[in-house]
Amino acid sequence: MRARPELRALLLAVGLVLGATCATAASQVSTIIVPAPPGGPIDRVARLVAPELSAALGHPVVVDNRLGAAGKIGVQAALRAPRDGHTLIAVSPSIASVNPVVDKAPGYDPLTDFDALGIAATNAGVVAVRAGLPVADMAELVRYAKAHPGELTYGSFGIGTSLHLQSEELLHTLGIDARHIPYKGEAQVMSALAGGEVDLMLYATAPIVPLVQSGRVRALAATSSQRWSMLPQVPSYAETGLPALRTYQYRSWVGFVLPAGTPPARRQEVLRAWQSTLASPKLREALAVQGFEPASGDPAEMQRTVAGEIERLRALLASGRIKLD
């Protein structure tokens, strides 16, 4: 029996709607904006997260590096994008905690403009020195610095970056000084250290490992209270014997946020996919291979972490030790 014209028209309309819906779902793409150069910690974590998040969301997730202005260009581009849950931002302390403190006009407030998904990974590292510097441990570094005032240099990612501030905090904790030499990224600092252009890198992550193993640089201490799994022969801060480092530690992190204002239903959809992603054994193993420790991915914990770091950094700047001009 042939369908009546009205029924045929209805079936055709339903088919067109379903077809359009399927086509839209198939064409959806989410973007993780990385406001940092390729190869750094934020980029490495984002590229490990993207395929797992893609599987959880059911559509492609691509990584888009947006460079410039200490991460501000990438963040501001993400905040201008539609608030539809398809734009995520990968952030680190430099972007979430440091810029809002050191920059008079960062163009965003991480506590109100970001909707935290959570911290994906933390990473310890090591204090590293050029191979020719005549120090073998942290105690010798302190003695050398005090015997040669004004001679030591250290590299960072740039003036006002997290590595700059963290390095100055460590130097202050140790009661020594070193001259700051800014570079444009982690790879450049490590290259400068291996080439003898600077004496110190006061927080070096996974890419330093082959340089240590080849003897081109020397690792003095892991920057946490426990040894780092990638260089287990290197003592932790707590094992250096220096009273100032007995309880001191530094661990960086990489987290992910949505621009604030994403519709609640869409946010919940992304959050469910995010939590599934962070629970992936494949992702956790891949992070560990690159020297990261998988984190809980809890939104409230990330918000507390950022707020606490901002407070600590404001106190550090108020001390007058760091000059940003």
PDB file of C-alpha atoms in Angstrom:
ATOM      1  CA  MET A   1       0.000   0.000   0.000  1.00  0.00           C
ATOM      2  CA  ARG A   2       1.393   3.350  -0.999  1.00  0.00           C
ATOM      3  CA  ALA A   3       1.815   5.976   1.710  1.00  0.00           C
ATOM      4  CA  ARG A   4      -0.431   8.998   1.513  1.00  0.00           C
ATOM      5  CA  PRO A   5       1.210  12.216   0.304  1.00  0.00           C
ATOM      6  CA  GLU A   6       0.963  13.764   3.777  1.00  0.00           C
ATOM      7  CA  LEU A   7       2.754  10.771   5.358  1.00  0.00           C
ATOM      8  CA  ARG A   8       5.431  10.760   2.669  1.00  0.00           C
ATOM      9  CA  ALA A   9       6.041  14.448   3.280  1.00  0.00           C
ATOM     10  CA  LEU A  10       6.300  13.886   7.030  1.00  0.00           C
ATOM     11  CA  LEU A  11       8.733  10.987   6.624  1.00  0.00           C
ATOM     12  CA  LEU A  12      10.830  13.067   4.231  1.00  0.00           C
ATOM     13  CA  ALA A  13      10.936  15.953   6.716  1.00  0.00           C
ATOM     14  CA  VAL A  14      11.956  13.643   9.563  1.00  0.00           C
ATOM     15  CA  GLY A  15      14.647  12.119   7.376  1.00  0.00           C
ATOM     16  CA  LEU A  16      16.007  15.526   6.479  1.00  0.00           C
ATOM     17  CA  VAL A  17      16.128  16.567  10.150  1.00  0.00           C
ATOM     18  CA  LEU A  18      17.864  13.361  11.213  1.00  0.00           C
ATOM     19  CA  GLY A  19      20.290  13.631   8.338  1.00  0.00           C
ATOM     20  CA  ALA A  20      21.112  17.216   9.218  1.00  0.00           C
ATOM     21  CA  THR A  21      21.594  16.281  12.868  1.00  0.00           C
ATOM     22  CA  CYS A  22      23.955  13.446  11.976  1.00  0.00           C
ATOM     23  CA  ALA A  23      25.866  15.664   9.574  1.00  0.00           C
ATOM     24  CA  THR A  24      26.194  18.357  12.240  1.00  0.00           C
ATOM     25  CA  ALA A  25      27.451  15.837  14.804  1.00  0.00           C
ATOM     26  CA  ALA A  26      29.916  14.455  12.317  1.00  0.00           C
ATOM     27  CA  SER A  27      31.220  17.918  11.480  1.00  0.00           C
ATOM     28  CA  GLN A  28      31.658  19.063  15.077  1.00  0.00           C
ATOM     29  CA  VAL A  29      35.233  19.807  16.071  1.00  0.00           C
ATOM     30  CA  SER A  30      36.443  20.965  19.475  1.00  0.00           C
ATOM     31  CA  THR A  31      39.642  22.956  19.827  1.00  0.00           C
ATOM     32  CA  ILE A  32      42.148  23.049  22.645  1.00  0.00           C
ATOM     33  CA  ILE A  33      43.902  26.392  22.439  1.00  0.00           C
ATOM     34  CA  VAL A  34      47.466  26.148  23.735  1.00  0.00           C
ATOM     35  CA  PRO A  35      48.790  29.663  24.479  1.00  0.00           C
ATOM     36  CA  ALA A  36      52.400  28.435  24.336  1.00  0.00           C
ATOM     37  CA  PRO A  37      54.948  27.120  21.809  1.00  0.00           C
ATOM     38  CA  PRO A  38      54.946  23.510  20.612  1.00  0.00           C
ATOM     39  CA  GLY A  39      57.065  21.145  22.664  1.00  0.00           C
ATOM     40  CA  GLY A  40      56.607  22.734  26.080  1.00  0.00           C
ATOM     41  CA  PRO A  41      54.768  21.124  28.999  1.00  0.00           C
ATOM     42  CA  ILE A  42      51.356  22.637  28.165  1.00  0.00           C
ATOM     43  CA  ASP A  43      51.609  21.526  24.556  1.00  0.00           C
ATOM     44  CA  ARG A  44      52.797  18.028  25.445  1.00  0.00           C
ATOM     45  CA  VAL A  45      49.930  17.435  27.854  1.00  0.00           C
ATOM     46  CA  ALA A  46      47.344  18.909  25.465  1.00  0.00           C
ATOM     47  CA  ARG A  47      48.465  16.592  22.676  1.00  0.00           C
ATOM     48  CA  LEU A  48      48.154  13.584  24.967  1.00  0.00           C
ATOM     49  CA  VAL A  49      44.720  14.662  26.196  1.00  0.00           C
ATOM     50  CA  ALA A  50      43.250  15.532  22.771  1.00  0.00           C
ATOM     51  CA  PRO A  51      42.779  12.013  21.308  1.00  0.00           C
ATOM     52  CA  GLU A  52      41.332  10.645  24.552  1.00  0.00           C
ATOM     53  CA  LEU A  53      38.956  13.598  24.887  1.00  0.00           C
ATOM     54  CA  SER A  54      37.995  13.142  21.236  1.00  0.00           C
ATOM     55  CA  ALA A  55      37.005   9.538  21.933  1.00  0.00           C
ATOM     56  CA  ALA A  56      34.969  10.596  24.978  1.00  0.00           C
ATOM     57  CA  LEU A  57      33.158  13.402  23.121  1.00  0.00           C
ATOM     58  CA  GLY A  58      32.607  11.425  19.933  1.00  0.00           C
ATOM     59  CA  HIS A  59      34.078  14.036  17.602  1.00  0.00           C
ATOM     60  CA  PRO A  60      37.544  15.377  16.695  1.00  0.00           C
ATOM     61  CA  VAL A  61      39.540  17.497  19.136  1.00  0.00           C
ATOM     62  CA  VAL A  62      42.410  19.498  17.658  1.00  0.00           C
ATOM     63  CA  VAL A  63      45.247  21.416  19.305  1.00  0.00           C
ATOM     64  CA  ASP A  64      45.791  25.002  18.187  1.00  0.00           C
ATOM     65  CA  ASN A  65      48.971  26.763  19.362  1.00  0.00           C
ATOM     66  CA  ARG A  66      48.341  30.502  19.659  1.00  0.00           C
ATOM     67  CA  LEU A  67      51.593  32.230  20.594  1.00  0.00           C
ATOM     68  CA  GLY A  68      52.506  35.640  21.849  1.00  0.00           C
ATOM     69  CA  ALA A  69      52.310  38.102  24.724  1.00  0.00           C
ATOM     70  CA  ALA A  70      53.111  35.500  27.405  1.00  0.00           C
ATOM     71  CA  GLY A  71      50.005  33.499  26.547  1.00  0.00           C
ATOM     72  CA  LYS A  72      47.575  36.414  26.478  1.00  0.00           C
ATOM     73  CA  ILE A  73      46.951  36.203  22.726  1.00  0.00           C
ATOM     74  CA  GLY A  74      45.813  32.604  22.934  1.00  0.00           C
ATOM     75  CA  VAL A  75      43.634  33.157  26.000  1.00  0.00           C
ATOM     76  CA  GLN A  76      41.957  36.217  24.564  1.00  0.00           C
ATOM     77  CA  ALA A  77      41.293  34.397  21.270  1.00  0.00           C
ATOM     78  CA  ALA A  78      39.587  31.612  23.210  1.00  0.00           C
ATOM     79  CA  LEU A  79      37.497  34.087  25.197  1.00  0.00           C
ATOM     80  CA  ARG A  80      36.296  35.666  21.925  1.00  0.00           C
ATOM     81  CA  ALA A  81      35.142  32.285  20.568  1.00  0.00           C
ATOM     82  CA  PRO A  82      31.487  31.199  20.862  1.00  0.00           C
ATOM     83  CA  ARG A  83      30.670  29.949  24.370  1.00  0.00           C
ATOM     84  CA  ASP A  84      29.418  26.631  23.041  1.00  0.00           C
ATOM     85  CA  GLY A  85      31.758  24.224  24.837  1.00  0.00           C
ATOM     86  CA  HIS A  86      33.829  23.554  21.736  1.00  0.00           C
ATOM     87  CA  THR A  87      36.756  25.762  22.764  1.00  0.00           C
ATOM     88  CA  LEU A  88      38.959  24.697  25.664  1.00  0.00           C
ATOM     89  CA  ILE A  89      42.105  26.397  26.937  1.00  0.00           C
ATOM     90  CA  ALA A  90      45.151  24.542  28.248  1.00  0.00           C
ATOM     91  CA  VAL A  91      46.735  26.580  31.021  1.00  0.00           C
ATOM     92  CA  SER A  92      49.669  26.451  33.421  1.00  0.00           C
ATOM     93  CA  PRO A  93      50.707  28.602  36.385  1.00  0.00           C
ATOM     94  CA  SER A  94      52.230  31.119  33.937  1.00  0.00           C
ATOM     95  CA  ILE A  95      48.842  31.757  32.365  1.00  0.00           C
ATOM     96  CA  ALA A  96      46.427  31.139  35.220  1.00  0.00           C
ATOM     97  CA  SER A  97      48.392  32.543  38.165  1.00  0.00           C
ATOM     98  CA  VAL A  98      51.349  34.631  37.007  1.00  0.00           C
ATOM     99  CA  ASN A  99      49.964  36.844  34.235  1.00  0.00           C
ATOM    100  CA  PRO A 100      47.117  38.193  36.384  1.00  0.00           C
ATOM    101  CA  VAL A 101      49.673  39.222  39.026  1.00  0.00           C
ATOM    102  CA  VAL A 102      52.550  40.622  36.968  1.00  0.00           C
ATOM    103  CA  ASP A 103      50.575  42.175  34.097  1.00  0.00           C
ATOM    104  CA  LYS A 104      48.597  45.339  34.727  1.00  0.00           C
ATOM    105  CA  ALA A 105      46.229  44.513  31.855  1.00  0.00           C
ATOM    106  CA  PRO A 106      46.215  40.773  31.116  1.00  0.00           C
ATOM    107  CA  GLY A 107      42.792  40.998  29.493  1.00  0.00           C
ATOM    108  CA  TYR A 108      41.289  38.252  31.628  1.00  0.00           C
ATOM    109  CA  ASP A 109      40.647  37.210  35.217  1.00  0.00           C
ATOM    110  CA  PRO A 110      41.246  33.479  35.718  1.00  0.00           C
ATOM    111  CA  LEU A 111      38.890  33.340  38.694  1.00  0.00           C
ATOM    112  CA  THR A 112      35.917  34.786  36.787  1.00  0.00           C
ATOM    113  CA  ASP A 113      36.637  34.337  33.058  1.00  0.00           C
ATOM    114  CA  PHE A 114      37.671  30.669  33.305  1.00  0.00           C
ATOM    115  CA  ASP A 115      35.358  27.778  34.095  1.00  0.00           C
ATOM    116  CA  ALA A 116      37.763  25.177  35.432  1.00  0.00           C
ATOM    117  CA  LEU A 117      37.574  21.595  34.223  1.00  0.00           C
ATOM    118  CA  GLY A 118      40.551  20.567  36.330  1.00  0.00           C
ATOM    119  CA  ILE A 119      44.284  19.941  36.494  1.00  0.00           C
ATOM    120  CA  ALA A 120      45.277  17.075  34.202  1.00  0.00           C
ATOM    121  CA  ALA A 121      48.873  16.609  35.287  1.00  0.00           C
ATOM    122  CA  THR A 122      51.523  17.882  37.630  1.00  0.00           C
ATOM    123  CA  ASN A 123      55.221  17.661  37.038  1.00  0.00           C
ATOM    124  CA  ALA A 124      58.255  17.859  39.218  1.00  0.00           C
ATOM    125  CA  GLY A 125      61.650  18.580  37.735  1.00  0.00           C
ATOM    126  CA  VAL A 126      65.220  19.219  38.722  1.00  0.00           C
ATOM    127  CA  VAL A 127      67.604  22.044  39.435  1.00  0.00           C
ATOM    128  CA  ALA A 128      70.184  21.750  36.655  1.00  0.00           C
ATOM    129  CA  VAL A 129      73.564  23.393  36.071  1.00  0.00           C
ATOM    130  CA  ARG A 130      75.937  23.547  33.123  1.00  0.00           C
ATOM    131  CA  ALA A 131      78.457  20.721  33.068  1.00  0.00           C
ATOM    132  CA  GLY A 132      81.428  23.034  33.633  1.00  0.00           C
ATOM    133  CA  LEU A 133      80.126  24.632  36.810  1.00  0.00           C
ATOM    134  CA  PRO A 134      82.225  23.209  39.686  1.00  0.00           C
ATOM    135  CA  VAL A 135      79.343  22.148  41.929  1.00  0.00           C
ATOM    136  CA  ALA A 136      78.024  18.633  42.524  1.00  0.00           C
ATOM    137  CA  ASP A 137      75.074  19.245  44.840  1.00  0.00           C
ATOM    138  CA  MET A 138      72.836  21.980  46.242  1.00  0.00           C
ATOM    139  CA  ALA A 139      75.067  22.693  49.242  1.00  0.00           C
ATOM    140  CA  GLU A 140      78.030  23.287  46.934  1.00  0.00           C
ATOM    141  CA  LEU A 141      75.873  25.522  44.734  1.00  0.00           C
ATOM    142  CA  VAL A 142      75.024  27.700  47.738  1.00  0.00           C
ATOM    143  CA  ARG A 143      78.676  27.893  48.797  1.00  0.00           C
ATOM    144  CA  TYR A 144      79.800  28.727  45.245  1.00  0.00           C
ATOM    145  CA  ALA A 145      77.178  31.468  44.858  1.00  0.00           C
ATOM    146  CA  LYS A 146      78.206  33.094  48.141  1.00  0.00           C
ATOM    147  CA  ALA A 147      81.896  32.889  47.226  1.00  0.00           C
ATOM    148  CA  HIS A 148      81.290  34.367  43.747  1.00  0.00           C
ATOM    149  CA  PRO A 149      78.636  37.063  44.275  1.00  0.00           C
ATOM    150  CA  GLY A 150      77.072  38.402  41.087  1.00  0.00           C
ATOM    151  CA  GLU A 151      78.666  35.779  38.822  1.00  0.00           C
ATOM    152  CA  LEU A 152      75.962  33.127  38.416  1.00  0.00           C
ATOM    153  CA  THR A 153      73.288  33.382  35.734  1.00  0.00           C
ATOM    154  CA  TYR A 154      70.036  31.486  35.288  1.00  0.00           C
ATOM    155  CA  GLY A 155      67.649  31.148  32.377  1.00  0.00           C
ATOM    156  CA  SER A 156      63.866  31.422  32.274  1.00  0.00           C
ATOM    157  CA  PHE A 157      61.072  31.578  29.709  1.00  0.00           C
ATOM    158  CA  GLY A 158      60.982  35.378  29.979  1.00  0.00           C
ATOM    159  CA  ILE A 159      60.510  38.267  32.394  1.00  0.00           C
ATOM    160  CA  GLY A 160      57.490  37.751  34.600  1.00  0.00           C
ATOM    161  CA  THR A 161      56.970  34.090  33.673  1.00  0.00           C
ATOM    162  CA  SER A 162      56.371  31.341  36.205  1.00  0.00           C
ATOM    163  CA  LEU A 163      59.950  30.086  35.833  1.00  0.00           C
ATOM    164  CA  HIS A 164      61.300  33.591  36.467  1.00  0.00           C
ATOM    165  CA  LEU A 165      59.247  34.017  39.636  1.00  0.00           C
ATOM    166  CA  GLN A 166      59.799  30.485  40.908  1.00  0.00           C
ATOM    167  CA  SER A 167      63.552  30.802  40.322  1.00  0.00           C
ATOM    168  CA  GLU A 168      63.718  34.023  42.309  1.00  0.00           C
ATOM    169  CA  GLU A 169      61.681  32.456  45.094  1.00  0.00           C
ATOM    170  CA  LEU A 170      64.127  29.540  45.290  1.00  0.00           C
ATOM    171  CA  LEU A 171      67.176  31.831  45.239  1.00  0.00           C
ATOM    172  CA  HIS A 172      65.607  33.889  48.031  1.00  0.00           C
ATOM    173  CA  THR A 173      64.894  30.708  50.013  1.00  0.00           C
ATOM    174  CA  LEU A 174      68.554  29.678  49.641  1.00  0.00           C
ATOM    175  CA  GLY A 175      69.845  33.170  50.472  1.00  0.00           C
ATOM    176  CA  ILE A 176      71.806  33.545  47.216  1.00  0.00           C
ATOM    177  CA  ASP A 177      71.632  35.622  44.036  1.00  0.00           C
ATOM    178  CA  ALA A 178      71.962  34.952  40.305  1.00  0.00           C
ATOM    179  CA  ARG A 179      71.437  37.171  37.286  1.00  0.00           C
ATOM    180  CA  HIS A 180      68.323  36.501  35.211  1.00  0.00           C
ATOM    181  CA  ILE A 181      68.693  35.775  31.454  1.00  0.00           C
ATOM    182  CA  PRO A 182      65.282  35.550  29.721  1.00  0.00           C
ATOM    183  CA  TYR A 183      64.649  33.272  26.732  1.00  0.00           C
ATOM    184  CA  LYS A 184      61.538  32.485  24.671  1.00  0.00           C
ATOM    185  CA  GLY A 185      60.745  28.974  25.847  1.00  0.00           C
ATOM    186  CA  GLU A 186      61.837  25.829  27.651  1.00  0.00           C
ATOM    187  CA  ALA A 187      63.764  24.402  24.704  1.00  0.00           C
ATOM    188  CA  GLN A 188      65.791  27.592  24.315  1.00  0.00           C
ATOM    189  CA  VAL A 189      66.712  27.683  27.999  1.00  0.00           C
ATOM    190  CA  MET A 190      67.851  24.055  27.963  1.00  0.00           C
ATOM    191  CA  SER A 191      69.899  24.660  24.833  1.00  0.00           C
ATOM    192  CA  ALA A 192      71.529  27.672  26.474  1.00  0.00           C
ATOM    193  CA  LEU A 193      72.299  25.636  29.590  1.00  0.00           C
ATOM    194  CA  ALA A 194      73.803  22.764  27.592  1.00  0.00           C
ATOM    195  CA  GLY A 195      75.848  25.264  25.592  1.00  0.00           C
ATOM    196  CA  GLY A 196      77.185  27.006  28.697  1.00  0.00           C
ATOM    197  CA  GLU A 197      75.437  30.321  27.986  1.00  0.00           C
ATOM    198  CA  VAL A 198      73.827  30.244  31.454  1.00  0.00           C
ATOM    199  CA  ASP A 199      74.890  28.525  34.657  1.00  0.00           C
ATOM    200  CA  LEU A 200      71.553  27.400  36.048  1.00  0.00           C
ATOM    201  CA  MET A 201      68.060  26.315  35.194  1.00  0.00           C
ATOM    202  CA  LEU A 202      66.181  26.195  38.456  1.00  0.00           C
ATOM    203  CA  TYR A 203      63.271  24.111  37.234  1.00  0.00           C
ATOM    204  CA  ALA A 204      63.881  21.747  34.309  1.00  0.00           C
ATOM    205  CA  THR A 205      61.352  19.136  33.156  1.00  0.00           C
ATOM    206  CA  ALA A 206      61.442  15.937  31.062  1.00  0.00           C
ATOM    207  CA  PRO A 207      63.425  17.231  28.047  1.00  0.00           C
ATOM    208  CA  ILE A 208      66.422  17.747  30.373  1.00  0.00           C
ATOM    209  CA  VAL A 209      66.766  14.003  30.957  1.00  0.00           C
ATOM    210  CA  PRO A 210      68.854  13.122  27.859  1.00  0.00           C
ATOM    211  CA  LEU A 211      71.072  16.150  28.518  1.00  0.00           C
ATOM    212  CA  VAL A 212      71.747  14.857  32.032  1.00  0.00           C
ATOM    213  CA  GLN A 213      72.300  11.303  30.834  1.00  0.00           C
ATOM    214  CA  SER A 214      74.780  12.473  28.185  1.00  0.00           C
ATOM    215  CA  GLY A 215      76.692  14.574  30.713  1.00  0.00           C
ATOM    216  CA  ARG A 216      75.962  17.876  28.968  1.00  0.00           C
ATOM    217  CA  VAL A 217      74.270  19.228  32.118  1.00  0.00           C
ATOM    218  CA  ARG A 218      74.239  18.150  35.753  1.00  0.00           C
ATOM    219  CA  ALA A 219      71.100  17.666  37.871  1.00  0.00           C
ATOM    220  CA  LEU A 220      71.526  18.677  41.523  1.00  0.00           C
ATOM    221  CA  ALA A 221      68.120  18.042  43.109  1.00  0.00           C
ATOM    222  CA  ALA A 222      64.538  17.089  42.324  1.00  0.00           C
ATOM    223  CA  THR A 223      62.251  20.023  43.058  1.00  0.00           C
ATOM    224  CA  SER A 224      59.880  18.159  45.360  1.00  0.00           C
ATOM    225  CA  SER A 225      59.949  16.248  48.617  1.00  0.00           C
ATOM    226  CA  GLN A 226      60.383  12.958  46.743  1.00  0.00           C
ATOM    227  CA  ARG A 227      62.770  11.809  44.043  1.00  0.00           C
ATOM    228  CA  TRP A 228      61.682  12.219  40.436  1.00  0.00           C
ATOM    229  CA  SER A 229      61.007   8.942  38.655  1.00  0.00           C
ATOM    230  CA  MET A 230      62.722  10.092  35.456  1.00  0.00           C
ATOM    231  CA  LEU A 231      66.033  10.748  37.261  1.00  0.00           C
ATOM    232  CA  PRO A 232      65.771   8.563  40.377  1.00  0.00           C
ATOM    233  CA  GLN A 233      69.470   8.899  41.191  1.00  0.00           C
ATOM    234  CA  VAL A 234      69.035  12.641  41.884  1.00  0.00           C
ATOM    235  CA  PRO A 235      68.221  13.509  45.539  1.00  0.00           C
ATOM    236  CA  SER A 236      65.040  15.362  46.410  1.00  0.00           C
ATOM    237  CA  TYR A 237      65.050  18.796  48.032  1.00  0.00           C
ATOM    238  CA  ALA A 238      64.333  17.106  51.359  1.00  0.00           C
ATOM    239  CA  GLU A 239      67.463  14.962  50.937  1.00  0.00           C
ATOM    240  CA  THR A 240      69.888  17.800  50.211  1.00  0.00           C
ATOM    241  CA  GLY A 241      70.626  18.432  53.866  1.00  0.00           C
ATOM    242  CA  LEU A 242      69.819  22.140  53.489  1.00  0.00           C
ATOM    243  CA  PRO A 243      67.412  23.285  56.229  1.00  0.00           C
ATOM    244  CA  ALA A 244      65.841  25.815  53.851  1.00  0.00           C
ATOM    245  CA  LEU A 245      64.757  23.010  51.513  1.00  0.00           C
ATOM    246  CA  ARG A 246      63.506  20.556  54.128  1.00  0.00           C
ATOM    247  CA  THR A 247      59.847  21.442  53.499  1.00  0.00           C
ATOM    248  CA  TYR A 248      60.205  23.535  50.342  1.00  0.00           C
ATOM    249  CA  GLN A 249      59.040  22.147  46.998  1.00  0.00           C
ATOM    250  CA  TYR A 250      57.793  23.219  43.605  1.00  0.00           C
ATOM    251  CA  ARG A 251      55.576  21.298  41.216  1.00  0.00           C
ATOM    252  CA  SER A 252      54.146  22.842  38.084  1.00  0.00           C
ATOM    253  CA  TRP A 253      50.880  21.707  36.503  1.00  0.00           C
ATOM    254  CA  VAL A 254      48.789  21.765  33.353  1.00  0.00           C
ATOM    255  CA  GLY A 255      45.037  22.256  33.569  1.00  0.00           C
ATOM    256  CA  PHE A 256      42.112  22.826  31.233  1.00  0.00           C
ATOM    257  CA  VAL A 257      39.307  25.363  31.331  1.00  0.00           C
ATOM    258  CA  LEU A 258      36.274  26.451  29.364  1.00  0.00           C
ATOM    259  CA  PRO A 259      35.523  30.127  28.851  1.00  0.00           C
ATOM    260  CA  ALA A 260      33.018  31.158  31.522  1.00  0.00           C
ATOM    261  CA  GLY A 261      29.464  31.403  30.262  1.00  0.00           C
ATOM    262  CA  THR A 262      29.252  28.030  28.538  1.00  0.00           C
ATOM    263  CA  PRO A 263      25.617  26.826  28.824  1.00  0.00           C
ATOM    264  CA  PRO A 264      25.253  24.545  31.884  1.00  0.00           C
ATOM    265  CA  ALA A 265      24.005  21.527  29.919  1.00  0.00           C
ATOM    266  CA  ARG A 266      26.903  21.753  27.494  1.00  0.00           C
ATOM    267  CA  ARG A 267      29.374  22.284  30.336  1.00  0.00           C
ATOM    268  CA  GLN A 268      28.132  19.127  32.022  1.00  0.00           C
ATOM    269  CA  GLU A 269      28.546  17.196  28.783  1.00  0.00           C
ATOM    270  CA  VAL A 270      32.147  18.384  28.417  1.00  0.00           C
ATOM    271  CA  LEU A 271      32.829  17.753  32.112  1.00  0.00           C
ATOM    272  CA  ARG A 272      31.611  14.145  31.842  1.00  0.00           C
ATOM    273  CA  ALA A 273      33.874  13.604  28.835  1.00  0.00           C
ATOM    274  CA  TRP A 274      36.745  15.292  30.697  1.00  0.00           C
ATOM    275  CA  GLN A 275      36.386  13.026  33.717  1.00  0.00           C
ATOM    276  CA  SER A 276      36.251   9.968  31.465  1.00  0.00           C
ATOM    277  CA  THR A 277      39.388  11.191  29.713  1.00  0.00           C
ATOM    278  CA  LEU A 278      41.323  11.679  32.958  1.00  0.00           C
ATOM    279  CA  ALA A 279      40.393   8.161  34.058  1.00  0.00           C
ATOM    280  CA  SER A 280      41.827   6.625  30.870  1.00  0.00           C
ATOM    281  CA  PRO A 281      44.671   4.170  31.683  1.00  0.00           C
ATOM    282  CA  LYS A 282      46.170   4.949  28.266  1.00  0.00           C
ATOM    283  CA  LEU A 283      46.374   8.667  29.061  1.00  0.00           C
ATOM    284  CA  ARG A 284      47.735   8.101  32.560  1.00  0.00           C
ATOM    285  CA  GLU A 285      50.460   5.841  31.197  1.00  0.00           C
ATOM    286  CA  ALA A 286      51.355   8.310  28.428  1.00  0.00           C
ATOM    287  CA  LEU A 287      51.619  11.158  30.943  1.00  0.00           C
ATOM    288  CA  ALA A 288      53.878   9.096  33.196  1.00  0.00           C
ATOM    289  CA  VAL A 289      56.174   8.230  30.280  1.00  0.00           C
ATOM    290  CA  GLN A 290      56.716  11.960  29.698  1.00  0.00           C
ATOM    291  CA  GLY A 291      57.464  12.662  33.355  1.00  0.00           C
ATOM    292  CA  PHE A 292      54.049  13.939  34.404  1.00  0.00           C
ATOM    293  CA  GLU A 293      51.995  12.710  37.324  1.00  0.00           C
ATOM    294  CA  PRO A 294      48.287  12.328  36.446  1.00  0.00           C
ATOM    295  CA  ALA A 295      46.063  14.559  38.566  1.00  0.00           C
ATOM    296  CA  SER A 296      42.495  14.259  39.777  1.00  0.00           C
ATOM    297  CA  GLY A 297      41.009  16.685  37.261  1.00  0.00           C
ATOM    298  CA  ASP A 298      38.725  18.156  39.927  1.00  0.00           C
ATOM    299  CA  PRO A 299      37.355  21.626  39.003  1.00  0.00           C
ATOM    300  CA  ALA A 300      37.106  22.915  42.587  1.00  0.00           C
ATOM    301  CA  GLU A 301      40.643  21.813  43.393  1.00  0.00           C
ATOM    302  CA  MET A 302      41.982  23.655  40.349  1.00  0.00           C
ATOM    303  CA  GLN A 303      40.116  26.807  41.363  1.00  0.00           C
ATOM    304  CA  ARG A 304      41.618  26.634  44.870  1.00  0.00           C
ATOM    305  CA  THR A 305      45.104  26.042  43.436  1.00  0.00           C
ATOM    306  CA  VAL A 306      44.923  29.094  41.174  1.00  0.00           C
ATOM    307  CA  ALA A 307      43.558  31.330  43.931  1.00  0.00           C
ATOM    308  CA  GLY A 308      46.301  30.194  46.330  1.00  0.00           C
ATOM    309  CA  GLU A 309      49.081  30.746  43.805  1.00  0.00           C
ATOM    310  CA  ILE A 310      47.844  34.234  42.989  1.00  0.00           C
ATOM    311  CA  GLU A 311      47.910  35.131  46.681  1.00  0.00           C
ATOM    312  CA  ARG A 312      51.442  33.699  47.130  1.00  0.00           C
ATOM    313  CA  LEU A 313      52.805  35.491  44.046  1.00  0.00           C
ATOM    314  CA  ARG A 314      51.344  38.815  45.107  1.00  0.00           C
ATOM    315  CA  ALA A 315      53.175  38.444  48.411  1.00  0.00           C
ATOM    316  CA  LEU A 316      56.405  37.597  46.543  1.00  0.00           C
ATOM    317  CA  LEU A 317      56.157  40.711  44.376  1.00  0.00           C
ATOM    318  CA  ALA A 318      55.305  42.836  47.382  1.00  0.00           C
ATOM    319  CA  SER A 319      58.633  41.800  48.923  1.00  0.00           C
ATOM    320  CA  GLY A 320      60.395  43.889  46.286  1.00  0.00           C
ATOM    321  CA  ARG A 321      62.854  41.156  45.275  1.00  0.00           C
ATOM    322  CA  ILE A 322      61.668  40.811  41.687  1.00  0.00           C
ATOM    323  CA  LYS A 323      61.945  43.652  39.195  1.00  0.00           C
ATOM    324  CA  LEU A 324      59.677  43.343  36.177  1.00  0.00           C
ATOM    325  CA  ASP A 325      60.795  46.492  34.357  1.00  0.00           C
TER     326      ASP A 325
END
